[in-house]
């Protein structure tokens, strides 16, 4: 075989080793091995050019031997590589370079266009000039293989990065490709499987519309998110039912028909929004005013509901943008006091204020609210109720009560005086009539007195911050009973250490029931018993029953029904205030009253709330 | 270089090993043996373990000692320096073996390495490639394939891990070594393009069944018809050659043919590359051996001994003329040891490291 034939054959066989492998390094390594084997070279390396800080770096992609600096020939070749951008240009102009070491080895540096440099070394021989020249197309082929591998490697890196991001996205994501006009899934991430119930294996190759479908009862009019303008809200079937999503369809490669479908689950957010809207509607439609203000003597409205607008007879919420809070106060000083009180206490409840409408009409309002910190400032959140009507009714009642009781007492005094005179002047036969008049006078006086008691009951309000020792209370009641009704018998059952949330009004109610049991009793010896037990009608750990049983004729049906229904009618009314006094007292204390027939009389049960251990104890006779 | 030949390993080898190892000038032992039951017995492991210096080597079809073939016995060669022995296992796995090799040996002052492989392992060329990639010409290599022609799959390498098979052993020495590599086969036809091959099995050349092309060449050259029956006998005279620049072709030895006309060879035959058909004559082969020995001795200033590995198939070809080859390999006044191997490994410190067939590789160890 001639040298020429041998050369052509060697070059051809080198070319077989040049081609893309699984990586840039493998591509370079296989080619380098081919060069060294067929050219019978002892060392070699492939360097890649890298721009670096304005200069050029030559970095090893493949080398034989593994440690190039341990070989004298390869070291000499490496030393030829330029260190700066300037020398780089000179270096490229010099390529191909052939050199010889002091030990007689030969090395060669050959250009790999747009990639780098190939270095070959041979000891005990040379690569002749013709062969070196003939290597040029192979070097170009090698450079091209390296470049394409580099690009592929970069693409692979990008793809890996893309896939890492794809898998890391916490929302459902699907990768799709349009094939034959149908957009089919190529990949899905784990959240997609969790949300829509399709693993990547199950989803791959299927139309995306099959996997992410609109509910049957929901027309598909919510768009496909592919406009590119922005995300679209859509409703889709999920593995668990139906979900709301913010959907975006992004083109990865529009020409190739590749897209990313991105679904942000906003089901919970939408539910919260709907809940908020319902709450907002509720607040808006409340017949009370709900509003936010800033503190201070003036105060600024931040938020008002329609109820407040209505109460203050405004035309719209915009009216309050023009007003300061002090403008709705009749007395600006009262605004300042209210603000100071709320700032100091943090909350207020049931503060009655005299305010005025936007037109200046005075109204009475009851205001409750809290002071909260928001974005570094204090604001008041308040609820306001128009109590003008109630205040006026209270005034009317107060006047009527005062006038009636005063006039009634005066009138009864006059009647009593005249009845006394009349008793002295009539005979025995008519005396009974005078006695009846005197009895009715006493009854009316008691009624007047009871009306006063009722008034005082309500004056104390519903707030109860004390607790009452039932044993002590009943002991006192028994003593009073004995004094007031010596003809009657009272038995008090065994009472353990039981405390109820009550004040002195409870004793009043119990005494009233005992009085009724004796006064309206038709037996020769009225007998009454009191018992205390865990509640039968409510949870026993929170409630106590105080039952009062007599041997009387029972409560008239009309009175009983009035108490049970809580209201009287012209056709259904009692004869006095006694049972109402008990009913109101128990109600004010937070309890309930029930009436039942006993085997030989009536049994009235007062169900009262147990007191907390921390509540202070009030002596039962604090009012006496 | 202390050399002891033991004609009866069962009676003398243990003593010879101990004696050589205890010699003051000996720091390591190269052990070359024929497939004697003694060196293949389990007890021999403990004999090796008891030797005070590192022992490495292999079992070969025959040995070479002082110009003679030895088809039995063992050669115990005392080395003046302690060898750095590396055993590379699993040579049936085609992966890279670079991780098993210590790349720092040249930097540590080692210049030469004996390398023996199990000749019947399947990844010999991958291992040789790893050697070259790791060391290039940083080390001069000399060695070959161990084992028997019967391919009995018995352990055939003496290593620092005992007597092993399916492996390779590399023993590096700080002494320099002159190396000669020659085969003397000459191109008779070709080149032919390998159009279909699988590993070391050649299916087609230039698009024709490999046997058909090969038979045509042999018929022209020797006027002999090749058949499956006479293939081995004919093929020993007409091996294949792989071309490389600036050097003898690398011989690939065909040894059998199947019914489909595919030819099995020692060594891989990559598709796309070219093969020539080589022929030899006793004179050219003997001359090549002589040149290899001369090259080896010329590579050092003061040789202390000759170590040579000659392919067993050259014996089969040369027959009685092999005595002349042995004489050519043997140097006057220098101890000469070696073995007939199944494949050879060597580089002369200039070019590529390859796995050879039908080649004589010779090393001349520099005096310490």
mmCIF file of C-alpha atoms in Angstrom, chain A residues 29-216:
data_model
loop_
_atom_site.group_PDB
_atom_site.id
_atom_site.type_symbol
_atom_site.label_atom_id
_atom_site.label_comp_id
_atom_site.label_asym_id
_atom_site.label_seq_id
_atom_site.Cartn_x
_atom_site.Cartn_y
_atom_site.Cartn_z
ATOM 1 C CA UNK A 29 -12.968 11.962 23.347
ATOM 2 C CA UNK A 30 -14.000 9.468 20.635
ATOM 3 C CA UNK A 31 -12.606 11.692 17.897
ATOM 4 C CA UNK A 32 -9.352 12.286 19.758
ATOM 5 C CA UNK A 33 -8.926 8.553 20.235
ATOM 6 C CA UNK A 34 -9.469 8.076 16.489
ATOM 7 C CA UNK A 35 -6.837 10.687 15.627
ATOM 8 C CA UNK A 36 -4.284 9.177 17.986
ATOM 9 C CA UNK A 37 -4.907 5.580 16.921
ATOM 10 C CA UNK A 38 -4.807 6.149 13.196
ATOM 11 C CA UNK A 39 -1.997 8.696 13.192
ATOM 12 C CA UNK A 40 -0.066 6.633 15.751
ATOM 13 C CA UNK A 41 0.249 9.636 18.040
ATOM 14 C CA UNK A 42 1.162 9.342 21.675
ATOM 15 C CA UNK A 43 -0.726 12.319 23.135
ATOM 16 C CA UNK A 44 -3.492 14.697 22.182
ATOM 17 C CA UNK A 45 -6.084 17.109 23.474
ATOM 18 C CA UNK A 46 -9.084 19.096 22.284
ATOM 19 C CA UNK A 47 -9.523 22.582 23.674
ATOM 20 C CA UNK A 48 -12.660 24.699 23.586
ATOM 21 C CA UNK A 49 -12.396 28.481 23.292
ATOM 22 C CA UNK A 50 -14.242 30.558 25.901
ATOM 23 C CA UNK A 51 -14.442 34.342 25.964
ATOM 24 C CA UNK A 52 -13.473 35.315 29.490
ATOM 25 C CA UNK A 53 -13.133 38.847 30.889
ATOM 26 C CA UNK A 54 -12.309 40.240 27.448
ATOM 27 C CA UNK A 55 -9.706 37.535 26.831
ATOM 28 C CA UNK A 56 -9.903 34.017 25.497
ATOM 29 C CA UNK A 57 -9.682 30.916 27.669
ATOM 30 C CA UNK A 58 -8.823 27.517 26.232
ATOM 31 C CA UNK A 59 -10.418 24.810 28.314
ATOM 32 C CA UNK A 60 -9.757 21.103 27.881
ATOM 33 C CA UNK A 61 -12.658 19.095 26.488
ATOM 34 C CA UNK A 62 -10.753 15.838 25.976
ATOM 35 C CA UNK A 63 -7.185 14.783 26.664
ATOM 36 C CA UNK A 64 -4.930 11.759 26.423
ATOM 37 C CA UNK A 65 -3.261 11.180 28.818
ATOM 38 C CA UNK A 66 -5.666 12.089 31.574
ATOM 39 C CA UNK A 67 -3.154 14.486 33.171
ATOM 40 C CA UNK A 68 -1.837 16.497 30.189
ATOM 41 C CA UNK A 69 0.715 18.516 32.155
ATOM 42 C CA UNK A 70 2.568 15.308 33.083
ATOM 43 C CA UNK A 71 3.547 14.865 29.440
ATOM 44 C CA UNK A 72 6.356 16.960 28.023
ATOM 45 C CA UNK A 73 5.000 17.011 24.471
ATOM 46 C CA UNK A 74 1.480 17.990 25.406
ATOM 47 C CA UNK A 75 2.778 20.561 27.855
ATOM 48 C CA UNK A 76 4.744 22.177 25.028
ATOM 49 C CA UNK A 77 1.592 22.292 22.901
ATOM 50 C CA UNK A 78 -0.467 23.773 25.756
ATOM 51 C CA UNK A 79 2.163 26.435 26.303
ATOM 52 C CA UNK A 80 1.538 27.660 22.775
ATOM 53 C CA UNK A 81 -2.054 28.556 23.659
ATOM 54 C CA UNK A 82 -2.568 32.318 23.975
ATOM 55 C CA UNK A 83 -3.290 34.021 27.273
ATOM 56 C CA UNK A 84 -4.874 37.253 26.048
ATOM 57 C CA UNK A 85 -7.281 38.381 23.362
ATOM 58 C CA UNK A 86 -4.463 40.084 21.466
ATOM 59 C CA UNK A 87 -2.227 37.058 21.436
ATOM 60 C CA UNK A 88 -5.266 34.972 20.599
ATOM 61 C CA UNK A 89 -5.625 36.720 17.237
ATOM 62 C CA UNK A 90 -1.925 36.244 16.524
ATOM 63 C CA UNK A 91 -2.208 32.631 17.601
ATOM 64 C CA UNK A 92 -5.136 31.937 15.260
ATOM 65 C CA UNK A 93 -3.201 33.514 12.396
ATOM 66 C CA UNK A 94 -0.321 31.140 13.105
ATOM 67 C CA UNK A 95 -2.446 27.986 13.002
ATOM 68 C CA UNK A 96 -1.665 25.271 12.106
ATOM 69 C CA UNK A 97 1.357 25.240 14.383
ATOM 70 C CA UNK A 98 4.013 22.541 14.320
ATOM 71 C CA UNK A 99 6.617 22.459 17.065
ATOM 72 C CA UNK A 100 9.351 20.271 18.491
ATOM 73 C CA UNK A 101 10.336 19.754 22.102
ATOM 74 C CA UNK A 102 13.859 19.597 23.452
ATOM 75 C CA UNK A 103 13.431 15.827 23.733
ATOM 76 C CA UNK A 104 12.703 15.540 20.018
ATOM 77 C CA UNK A 105 8.960 15.020 20.220
ATOM 78 C CA UNK A 106 6.738 16.807 17.741
ATOM 79 C CA UNK A 107 3.484 18.539 18.503
ATOM 80 C CA UNK A 108 0.816 20.097 16.302
ATOM 81 C CA UNK A 109 -1.934 22.610 16.983
ATOM 82 C CA UNK A 110 -4.771 22.575 14.474
ATOM 83 C CA UNK A 111 -7.717 24.937 14.214
ATOM 84 C CA UNK A 112 -11.194 23.585 14.985
ATOM 85 C CA UNK A 113 -13.216 26.387 13.362
ATOM 86 C CA UNK A 114 -15.590 28.233 15.684
ATOM 87 C CA UNK A 115 -14.886 25.783 18.463
ATOM 88 C CA UNK A 116 -11.268 25.557 19.548
ATOM 89 C CA UNK A 117 -8.010 23.786 18.900
ATOM 90 C CA UNK A 118 -6.846 20.205 18.390
ATOM 91 C CA UNK A 119 -3.407 19.328 19.774
ATOM 92 C CA UNK A 120 -1.555 16.186 18.698
ATOM 93 C CA UNK A 121 1.822 14.921 19.865
ATOM 94 C CA UNK A 122 4.122 12.259 18.550
ATOM 95 C CA UNK A 123 7.358 10.925 19.894
ATOM 96 C CA UNK A 124 9.884 9.383 17.591
ATOM 97 C CA UNK A 125 8.318 10.593 14.392
ATOM 98 C CA UNK A 126 6.350 13.331 12.692
ATOM 99 C CA UNK A 127 3.012 13.853 11.022
ATOM 100 C CA UNK A 128 4.016 14.872 7.562
ATOM 101 C CA UNK A 129 2.825 18.122 6.012
ATOM 102 C CA UNK A 130 0.551 16.452 3.481
ATOM 103 C CA UNK A 131 -1.229 14.511 6.164
ATOM 104 C CA UNK A 132 -1.576 17.635 8.300
ATOM 105 C CA UNK A 133 -3.114 19.480 5.365
ATOM 106 C CA UNK A 134 -5.396 16.587 4.619
ATOM 107 C CA UNK A 135 -6.668 16.713 8.189
ATOM 108 C CA UNK A 136 -8.328 20.118 7.637
ATOM 109 C CA UNK A 137 -11.735 18.812 6.463
ATOM 110 C CA UNK A 138 -11.720 16.302 9.304
ATOM 111 C CA UNK A 139 -10.950 19.072 11.760
ATOM 112 C CA UNK A 140 -13.853 21.063 10.351
ATOM 113 C CA UNK A 141 -16.095 18.041 10.715
ATOM 114 C CA UNK A 142 -14.903 17.576 14.291
ATOM 115 C CA UNK A 143 -15.504 21.267 15.049
ATOM 116 C CA UNK A 144 -18.991 21.029 13.620
ATOM 117 C CA UNK A 145 -19.731 17.895 15.656
ATOM 118 C CA UNK A 146 -18.488 19.626 18.803
ATOM 119 C CA UNK A 147 -20.468 22.772 18.038
ATOM 120 C CA UNK A 148 -23.659 20.881 17.414
ATOM 121 C CA UNK A 149 -23.036 18.823 20.542
ATOM 122 C CA UNK A 150 -22.442 22.039 22.429
ATOM 123 C CA UNK A 151 -25.713 23.444 21.156
ATOM 124 C CA UNK A 152 -27.441 20.191 21.931
ATOM 125 C CA UNK A 153 -25.878 20.211 25.348
ATOM 126 C CA UNK A 154 -27.064 23.758 25.912
ATOM 127 C CA UNK A 155 -30.495 22.788 24.668
ATOM 128 C CA UNK A 156 -30.396 19.774 26.936
ATOM 129 C CA UNK A 157 -29.397 21.998 29.841
ATOM 130 C CA UNK A 158 -32.219 24.379 28.974
ATOM 131 C CA UNK A 159 -34.560 21.450 28.690
ATOM 132 C CA UNK A 160 -33.410 20.076 32.035
ATOM 133 C CA UNK A 161 -33.861 23.507 33.545
ATOM 134 C CA UNK A 162 -37.283 23.759 31.973
ATOM 135 C CA UNK A 163 -38.210 20.335 33.289
ATOM 136 C CA UNK A 164 -36.905 21.191 36.747
ATOM 137 C CA UNK A 165 -39.022 24.338 36.755
ATOM 138 C CA UNK A 166 -41.941 22.383 35.291
ATOM 139 C CA UNK A 167 -41.761 19.897 38.132
ATOM 140 C CA UNK A 168 -41.195 22.558 40.772
ATOM 141 C CA UNK A 169 -44.234 24.651 39.866
ATOM 142 C CA UNK A 170 -46.685 24.125 42.709
ATOM 143 C CA UNK A 171 -49.732 24.602 40.472
ATOM 144 C CA UNK A 172 -51.031 22.145 37.869
ATOM 145 C CA UNK A 173 -49.134 22.454 34.582
ATOM 146 C CA UNK A 174 -49.509 20.550 31.317
ATOM 147 C CA UNK A 175 -47.249 20.619 28.284
ATOM 148 C CA UNK A 176 -49.179 20.186 25.041
ATOM 149 C CA UNK A 177 -48.473 19.876 21.347
ATOM 150 C CA UNK A 178 -50.919 20.366 18.516
ATOM 151 C CA UNK A 179 -50.960 17.313 16.237
ATOM 152 C CA UNK A 180 -53.382 17.040 13.353
ATOM 153 C CA UNK A 181 -55.341 19.936 14.755
ATOM 154 C CA UNK A 182 -55.758 18.320 18.178
ATOM 155 C CA UNK A 183 -53.919 19.679 21.177
ATOM 156 C CA UNK A 184 -52.509 16.687 22.996
ATOM 157 C CA UNK A 185 -50.692 16.353 26.313
ATOM 158 C CA UNK A 186 -47.001 15.498 26.320
ATOM 159 C CA UNK A 187 -46.253 16.088 29.986
ATOM 160 C CA UNK A 188 -48.007 16.942 33.223
ATOM 161 C CA UNK A 189 -46.566 17.678 36.634
ATOM 162 C CA UNK A 190 -47.471 16.124 39.982
ATOM 163 C CA UNK A 191 -49.898 18.920 41.012
ATOM 164 C CA UNK A 192 -51.770 18.319 37.738
ATOM 165 C CA UNK A 193 -52.257 14.684 38.724
ATOM 166 C CA UNK A 194 -53.356 15.677 42.224
ATOM 167 C CA UNK A 195 -55.845 18.204 40.908
ATOM 168 C CA UNK A 196 -57.267 16.567 37.799
ATOM 169 C CA UNK A 197 -56.569 12.934 38.635
ATOM 170 C CA UNK A 198 -54.429 12.036 35.614
ATOM 171 C CA UNK A 199 -50.856 10.810 35.972
ATOM 172 C CA UNK A 200 -48.369 11.644 33.245
ATOM 173 C CA UNK A 201 -48.692 8.127 31.920
ATOM 174 C CA UNK A 202 -52.471 8.379 31.807
ATOM 175 C CA UNK A 203 -52.454 11.881 30.325
ATOM 176 C CA UNK A 204 -49.771 11.539 27.668
ATOM 177 C CA UNK A 205 -51.140 11.655 24.140
ATOM 178 C CA UNK A 206 -54.687 12.523 25.139
ATOM 179 C CA UNK A 207 -56.453 15.736 24.103
ATOM 180 C CA UNK A 208 -56.127 18.305 26.869
ATOM 181 C CA UNK A 209 -59.827 19.093 26.554
ATOM 182 C CA UNK A 210 -60.659 15.557 27.655
ATOM 183 C CA UNK A 211 -58.579 15.822 30.795
ATOM 184 C CA UNK A 212 -59.485 19.344 31.831
ATOM 185 C CA UNK A 213 -63.162 19.587 30.968
ATOM 186 C CA UNK A 214 -65.833 22.133 31.770
ATOM 187 C CA UNK A 215 -68.550 20.787 34.055
ATOM 188 C CA UNK A 216 -71.621 19.450 32.250
#
